[in-house]
Amino acid sequence: MDILSHFRTIEELTKTLSREQELLSQMFEKRKLMKFPIGLAIELVGGNENRLRRLVDYGVLVESGNSLEIESDYINFFEEVLNINEEISVLSVQECINTLKEHIGYFLQETNVNRKAGYQDSVRQLLKKTGFRTLKNVVDLKRNMDNTYKQEPNYLIKKTKLQNLDEKSHSIRSMIRECEKLMDNEQAFFIMANDPHMAKTCSNVKHDFTEAYHALMEIDRQIIVYINQIDQQNQLYKKIRKLKYLQDQLLIKTDTNLVQVLEHINPLWMESRQYSKLRLSLERLKENDEIVKVLRRIAERNGIQKSARTEAEPLTDEDLQVHIQRLKEVDPAEIWNTFAASSYNLFEFILRYNYATKRDLKDHAALFCQLVILHADECKMTGKYATYQNIEYPIIYAK
């Protein structure tokens, strides 16, 4: 049997997982759909087979023929951390309780102070771990119960899974009682381990157990409801199949009382209420003030507040006059073409140009920058500068 290599430091492990995160992410997402082909895995590690072989040698991946799988310990680790695991680990809680008993016994028998403190810390950590795993199992149990009822298509398998989840619920409750009994019976340990951190841990664990108890009671009730609904749906399904068979054999009227039952059923209550829209003519609304009053009362009762439309005032002679507003916008292309045919430098040309509207020095400077940017390849830079009203500008000609 080949002995696998192993990671020697946390840094080595995290660096390896980080480097191969793309491969591990895709393999983890497809862990239930298919086995991952080696060829695709080599592509995801950049074509470096040594990197892929390292993952296999270190036990991260398991090679099976021409495919790969993520090793079960890493699968469980990812599912636990991402909180997407489907298995309820009751045995893990039982293992914590058994280890807890062992370390309490070691503490009571140990005479060395330092080793005694070590066992005390181990007990405190195990208590926290027991409470955490118990609550996590309850959360997983609730999620699996809902997923089973909503997604499992087979009625028999659905009912069996719910019954198994009910047994696990009772097992978790038994583990809680066993741990509470242990905490109550080991008074000698808790008296000798007079530690405020230990007292706080025990209080938190008892609170976790109380919360888990209440959640388990609701889960048990919901499982019973789900199982009863499955039985009712199964019976209804069987009846529908039997009616379908009788209908196909043209025996439904002779072998059943379906016609008599339907004759005594009034299905109109299941239909939506029909509303007929009445559209009143405009002429009638104008002539009849009573109808207008009724419509206004209905609008007020339903909270409809809409102001009535009134006639606008007639336009005055001033409104009818032509108003012209000239904008400061100019056509940069037209100005550049005119400038290219002139002998002036650009800034001087902008100052001399005949504009349709009055422009100030800021407008001239903005237009200068705009033309230089738009026609940078057509500008001839002289390298000389001039000044106009405290504005220094380069002397530019058209090529």
mmCIF file of N, CA, C and O in Angstrom, residues 158-215:
data_model
loop_
_atom_site.group_PDB
_atom_site.id
_atom_site.type_symbol
_atom_site.label_atom_id
_atom_site.label_comp_id
_atom_site.label_asym_id
_atom_site.label_seq_id
_atom_site.Cartn_x
_atom_site.Cartn_y
_atom_site.Cartn_z
ATOM 1 N N LYS A 158 -39.468 9.545 -0.146
ATOM 2 C CA LYS A 158 -39.689 10.758 0.644
ATOM 3 C C LYS A 158 -40.148 10.415 2.052
ATOM 4 O O LYS A 158 -39.634 10.959 3.046
ATOM 5 N N LYS A 159 -41.097 9.486 2.156
ATOM 6 C CA LYS A 159 -41.600 9.111 3.479
ATOM 7 C C LYS A 159 -40.519 8.428 4.298
ATOM 8 O O LYS A 159 -40.375 8.683 5.506
ATOM 9 N N THR A 160 -39.719 7.545 3.661
ATOM 10 C CA THR A 160 -38.655 6.845 4.381
ATOM 11 C C THR A 160 -37.603 7.831 4.882
ATOM 12 O O THR A 160 -37.118 7.719 6.021
ATOM 13 N N LYS A 161 -37.233 8.811 4.039
ATOM 14 C CA LYS A 161 -36.246 9.796 4.465
ATOM 15 C C LYS A 161 -36.746 10.614 5.645
ATOM 16 O O LYS A 161 -35.997 10.894 6.592
ATOM 17 N N LEU A 162 -38.006 11.006 5.603
ATOM 18 C CA LEU A 162 -38.556 11.774 6.721
ATOM 19 C C LEU A 162 -38.592 10.943 8.005
ATOM 20 O O LEU A 162 -38.329 11.460 9.098
ATOM 21 N N GLN A 163 -38.908 9.661 7.890
ATOM 22 C CA GLN A 163 -38.880 8.807 9.070
ATOM 23 C C GLN A 163 -37.470 8.663 9.623
ATOM 24 O O GLN A 163 -37.268 8.663 10.847
ATOM 25 N N ASN A 164 -36.475 8.539 8.737
ATOM 26 C CA ASN A 164 -35.086 8.470 9.193
ATOM 27 C C ASN A 164 -34.656 9.775 9.864
ATOM 28 O O ASN A 164 -33.935 9.756 10.870
ATOM 29 N N LEU A 165 -35.103 10.899 9.312
ATOM 30 C CA LEU A 165 -34.790 12.181 9.941
ATOM 31 C C LEU A 165 -35.450 12.298 11.304
ATOM 32 O O LEU A 165 -34.887 12.888 12.232
ATOM 33 N N ASP A 166 -36.630 11.719 11.452
ATOM 34 C CA ASP A 166 -37.301 11.713 12.749
ATOM 35 C C ASP A 166 -36.505 10.899 13.769
ATOM 36 O O ASP A 166 -36.378 11.291 14.936
ATOM 37 N N GLU A 167 -35.944 9.777 13.335
ATOM 38 C CA GLU A 167 -35.097 8.982 14.234
ATOM 39 C C GLU A 167 -33.846 9.752 14.635
ATOM 40 O O GLU A 167 -33.421 9.698 15.797
ATOM 41 N N LYS A 168 -33.258 10.485 13.683
ATOM 42 C CA LYS A 168 -32.080 11.280 14.016
ATOM 43 C C LYS A 168 -32.437 12.399 14.983
ATOM 44 O O LYS A 168 -31.631 12.772 15.835
ATOM 45 N N SER A 169 -33.639 12.933 14.843
ATOM 46 C CA SER A 169 -34.087 13.955 15.794
ATOM 47 C C SER A 169 -34.154 13.386 17.205
ATOM 48 O O SER A 169 -33.700 14.023 18.169
ATOM 49 N N HIS A 170 -34.685 12.177 17.347
ATOM 50 C CA HIS A 170 -34.719 11.543 18.672
ATOM 51 C C HIS A 170 -33.311 11.235 19.168
ATOM 52 O O HIS A 170 -33.042 11.327 20.383
ATOM 53 N N SER A 171 -32.399 10.860 18.263
ATOM 54 C CA SER A 171 -31.022 10.580 18.674
ATOM 55 C C SER A 171 -30.344 11.842 19.183
ATOM 56 O O SER A 171 -29.616 11.809 20.191
ATOM 57 N N ILE A 172 -30.571 12.975 18.512
ATOM 58 C CA ILE A 172 -29.983 14.233 18.973
ATOM 59 C C ILE A 172 -30.527 14.598 20.343
ATOM 60 O O ILE A 172 -29.787 15.037 21.233
ATOM 61 N N ARG A 173 -31.830 14.372 20.532
ATOM 62 C CA ARG A 173 -32.418 14.655 21.840
ATOM 63 C C ARG A 173 -31.802 13.763 22.918
ATOM 64 O O ARG A 173 -31.555 14.210 24.043
ATOM 65 N N SER A 174 -31.544 12.524 22.599
ATOM 66 C CA SER A 174 -30.906 11.614 23.561
ATOM 67 C C SER A 174 -29.493 12.084 23.893
ATOM 68 O O SER A 174 -29.059 12.020 25.053
ATOM 69 N N MET A 175 -28.749 12.544 22.880
ATOM 70 C CA MET A 175 -27.399 13.057 23.131
ATOM 71 C C MET A 175 -27.439 14.271 24.055
ATOM 72 O O MET A 175 -26.588 14.424 24.926
ATOM 73 N N ILE A 176 -28.419 15.134 23.854
ATOM 74 C CA ILE A 176 -28.540 16.320 24.712
ATOM 75 C C ILE A 176 -28.805 15.904 26.146
ATOM 76 O O ILE A 176 -28.181 16.419 27.092
ATOM 77 N N ARG A 177 -29.719 14.958 26.336
ATOM 78 C CA ARG A 177 -30.018 14.496 27.701
ATOM 79 C C ARG A 177 -28.795 13.853 28.345
ATOM 80 O O ARG A 177 -28.531 14.052 29.534
ATOM 81 N N GLU A 178 -28.041 13.091 27.557
ATOM 82 C CA GLU A 178 -26.850 12.440 28.101
ATOM 83 C C GLU A 178 -25.806 13.458 28.527
ATOM 84 O O GLU A 178 -25.181 13.314 29.591
ATOM 85 N N CYS A 179 -25.612 14.508 27.700
ATOM 86 C CA CYS A 179 -24.633 15.534 28.054
ATOM 87 C C CYS A 179 -25.095 16.337 29.270
ATOM 88 O O CYS A 179 -24.288 16.683 30.142
ATOM 89 N N GLU A 180 -26.386 16.656 29.342
ATOM 90 C CA GLU A 180 -26.897 17.371 30.517
ATOM 91 C C GLU A 180 -26.751 16.524 31.773
ATOM 92 O O GLU A 180 -26.410 17.039 32.857
ATOM 93 N N LYS A 181 -27.002 15.227 31.643
ATOM 94 C CA LYS A 181 -26.847 14.327 32.782
ATOM 95 C C LYS A 181 -25.391 14.274 33.226
ATOM 96 O O LYS A 181 -25.084 14.253 34.427
ATOM 97 N N LEU A 182 -24.465 14.260 32.255
ATOM 98 C CA LEU A 182 -23.045 14.261 32.583
ATOM 99 C C LEU A 182 -22.654 15.523 33.332
ATOM 100 O O LEU A 182 -21.916 15.477 34.343
ATOM 101 N N MET A 183 -23.147 16.680 32.871
ATOM 102 C CA MET A 183 -22.816 17.936 33.543
ATOM 103 C C MET A 183 -23.396 18.001 34.941
ATOM 104 O O MET A 183 -22.808 18.608 35.843
ATOM 105 N N ASP A 184 -24.558 17.360 35.159
ATOM 106 C CA ASP A 184 -25.159 17.356 36.494
ATOM 107 C C ASP A 184 -24.474 16.369 37.438
ATOM 108 O O ASP A 184 -24.347 16.633 38.644
ATOM 109 N N ASN A 185 -24.016 15.215 36.907
ATOM 110 C CA ASN A 185 -23.434 14.171 37.757
ATOM 111 C C ASN A 185 -21.978 14.443 38.111
ATOM 112 O O ASN A 185 -21.497 13.961 39.154
ATOM 113 N N GLU A 186 -21.267 15.171 37.253
ATOM 114 C CA GLU A 186 -19.854 15.414 37.520
ATOM 115 C C GLU A 186 -19.670 16.703 38.324
ATOM 116 O O GLU A 186 -18.935 17.604 37.937
ATOM 117 N N GLN A 187 -20.347 16.775 39.460
ATOM 118 C CA GLN A 187 -20.235 17.954 40.294
ATOM 119 C C GLN A 187 -18.837 18.099 40.886
ATOM 120 O O GLN A 187 -18.344 19.205 41.094
ATOM 121 N N ALA A 188 -18.189 16.966 41.136
ATOM 122 C CA ALA A 188 -16.839 17.014 41.716
ATOM 123 C C ALA A 188 -15.877 17.735 40.784
ATOM 124 O O ALA A 188 -15.039 18.546 41.211
ATOM 125 N N PHE A 189 -16.001 17.456 39.492
ATOM 126 C CA PHE A 189 -15.112 18.109 38.543
ATOM 127 C C PHE A 189 -15.353 19.611 38.507
ATOM 128 O O PHE A 189 -14.413 20.410 38.563
ATOM 129 N N PHE A 190 -16.600 20.035 38.433
ATOM 130 C CA PHE A 190 -16.893 21.458 38.297
ATOM 131 C C PHE A 190 -16.600 22.217 39.585
ATOM 132 O O PHE A 190 -16.330 23.414 39.567
ATOM 133 N N ILE A 191 -16.647 21.502 40.732
ATOM 134 C CA ILE A 191 -16.264 22.157 41.992
ATOM 135 C C ILE A 191 -14.751 22.365 42.037
ATOM 136 O O ILE A 191 -14.249 23.431 42.410
ATOM 137 N N MET A 192 -14.001 21.319 41.626
ATOM 138 C CA MET A 192 -12.542 21.419 41.620
ATOM 139 C C MET A 192 -12.061 22.385 40.532
ATOM 140 O O MET A 192 -11.098 23.112 40.735
ATOM 141 N N ALA A 193 -12.731 22.385 39.395
ATOM 142 C CA ALA A 193 -12.366 23.307 38.310
ATOM 143 C C ALA A 193 -13.108 24.619 38.497
ATOM 144 O O ALA A 193 -13.973 24.994 37.704
ATOM 145 N N ASN A 194 -12.789 25.312 39.569
ATOM 146 C CA ASN A 194 -13.467 26.568 39.892
ATOM 147 C C ASN A 194 -12.919 27.665 38.983
ATOM 148 O O ASN A 194 -11.987 28.385 39.324
ATOM 149 N N ASP A 195 -13.507 27.752 37.800
ATOM 150 C CA ASP A 195 -13.003 28.654 36.770
ATOM 151 C C ASP A 195 -14.188 29.427 36.191
ATOM 152 O O ASP A 195 -15.175 28.830 35.769
ATOM 153 N N PRO A 196 -14.119 30.771 36.169
ATOM 154 C CA PRO A 196 -15.247 31.545 35.598
ATOM 155 C C PRO A 196 -15.466 31.236 34.115
ATOM 156 O O PRO A 196 -16.596 31.275 33.631
ATOM 157 N N HIS A 197 -14.389 30.939 33.377
ATOM 158 C CA HIS A 197 -14.550 30.594 31.961
ATOM 159 C C HIS A 197 -15.315 29.283 31.811
ATOM 160 O O HIS A 197 -16.150 29.144 30.904
ATOM 161 N N MET A 198 -15.037 28.334 32.715
ATOM 162 C CA MET A 198 -15.757 27.066 32.666
ATOM 163 C C MET A 198 -17.230 27.268 32.987
ATOM 164 O O MET A 198 -18.118 26.680 32.343
ATOM 165 N N ALA A 199 -17.522 28.122 33.971
ATOM 166 C CA ALA A 199 -18.917 28.386 34.329
ATOM 167 C C ALA A 199 -19.666 29.051 33.180
ATOM 168 O O ALA A 199 -20.820 28.704 32.879
ATOM 169 N N LYS A 200 -18.991 29.987 32.510
ATOM 170 C CA LYS A 200 -19.626 30.651 31.371
ATOM 171 C C LYS A 200 -19.858 29.676 30.224
ATOM 172 O O LYS A 200 -20.908 29.706 29.571
ATOM 173 N N THR A 201 -18.884 28.786 29.993
ATOM 174 C CA THR A 201 -19.039 27.788 28.928
ATOM 175 C C THR A 201 -20.216 26.871 29.213
ATOM 176 O O THR A 201 -21.020 26.566 28.327
ATOM 177 N N CYS A 202 -20.338 26.403 30.475
ATOM 178 C CA CYS A 202 -21.461 25.532 30.846
ATOM 179 C C CYS A 202 -22.790 26.244 30.651
ATOM 180 O O CYS A 202 -23.761 25.649 30.171
ATOM 181 N N SER A 203 -22.830 27.527 31.006
ATOM 182 C CA SER A 203 -24.072 28.284 30.839
ATOM 183 C C SER A 203 -24.428 28.421 29.360
ATOM 184 O O SER A 203 -25.602 28.257 28.973
ATOM 185 N N ASN A 204 -23.427 28.685 28.523
ATOM 186 C CA ASN A 204 -23.688 28.818 27.082
ATOM 187 C C ASN A 204 -24.143 27.492 26.477
ATOM 188 O O ASN A 204 -25.037 27.459 25.614
ATOM 189 N N VAL A 205 -23.522 26.400 26.908
ATOM 190 C CA VAL A 205 -23.897 25.089 26.379
ATOM 191 C C VAL A 205 -25.325 24.733 26.773
ATOM 192 O O VAL A 205 -26.106 24.217 25.959
ATOM 193 N N LYS A 206 -25.702 25.023 28.020
ATOM 194 C CA LYS A 206 -27.077 24.753 28.445
ATOM 195 C C LYS A 206 -28.072 25.596 27.652
ATOM 196 O O LYS A 206 -29.167 25.127 27.314
ATOM 197 N N HIS A 207 -27.685 26.832 27.354
ATOM 198 C CA HIS A 207 -28.553 27.674 26.526
ATOM 199 C C HIS A 207 -28.690 27.093 25.126
ATOM 200 O O HIS A 207 -29.787 27.083 24.536
ATOM 201 N N ASP A 208 -27.578 26.597 24.563
ATOM 202 C CA ASP A 208 -27.632 25.970 23.243
ATOM 203 C C ASP A 208 -28.537 24.741 23.259
ATOM 204 O O ASP A 208 -29.308 24.508 22.311
ATOM 205 N N PHE A 209 -28.455 23.953 24.327
ATOM 206 C CA PHE A 209 -29.292 22.758 24.422
ATOM 207 C C PHE A 209 -30.772 23.131 24.510
ATOM 208 O O PHE A 209 -31.632 22.469 23.903
ATOM 209 N N THR A 210 -31.083 24.187 25.264
ATOM 210 C CA THR A 210 -32.482 24.627 25.360
ATOM 211 C C THR A 210 -33.007 25.078 24.001
ATOM 212 O O THR A 210 -34.134 24.725 23.600
ATOM 213 N N GLU A 211 -32.186 25.839 23.282
ATOM 214 C CA GLU A 211 -32.586 26.291 21.955
ATOM 215 C C GLU A 211 -32.760 25.107 21.005
ATOM 216 O O GLU A 211 -33.700 25.068 20.200
ATOM 217 N N ALA A 212 -31.864 24.128 21.104
ATOM 218 C CA ALA A 212 -31.962 22.943 20.250
ATOM 219 C C ALA A 212 -33.219 22.136 20.581
ATOM 220 O O ALA A 212 -33.880 21.603 19.674
ATOM 221 N N TYR A 213 -33.572 22.038 21.876
ATOM 222 C CA TYR A 213 -34.785 21.321 22.282
ATOM 223 C C TYR A 213 -36.021 21.928 21.635
ATOM 224 O O TYR A 213 -36.883 21.214 21.096
ATOM 225 N N HIS A 214 -36.131 23.245 21.709
ATOM 226 C CA HIS A 214 -37.302 23.909 21.131
ATOM 227 C C HIS A 214 -37.369 23.705 19.622
ATOM 228 O O HIS A 214 -38.447 23.460 19.059
ATOM 229 N N ALA A 215 -36.212 23.794 18.973
ATOM 230 C CA ALA A 215 -36.185 23.584 17.525
ATOM 231 C C ALA A 215 -36.556 22.143 17.172
ATOM 232 O O ALA A 215 -37.265 21.889 16.194
#
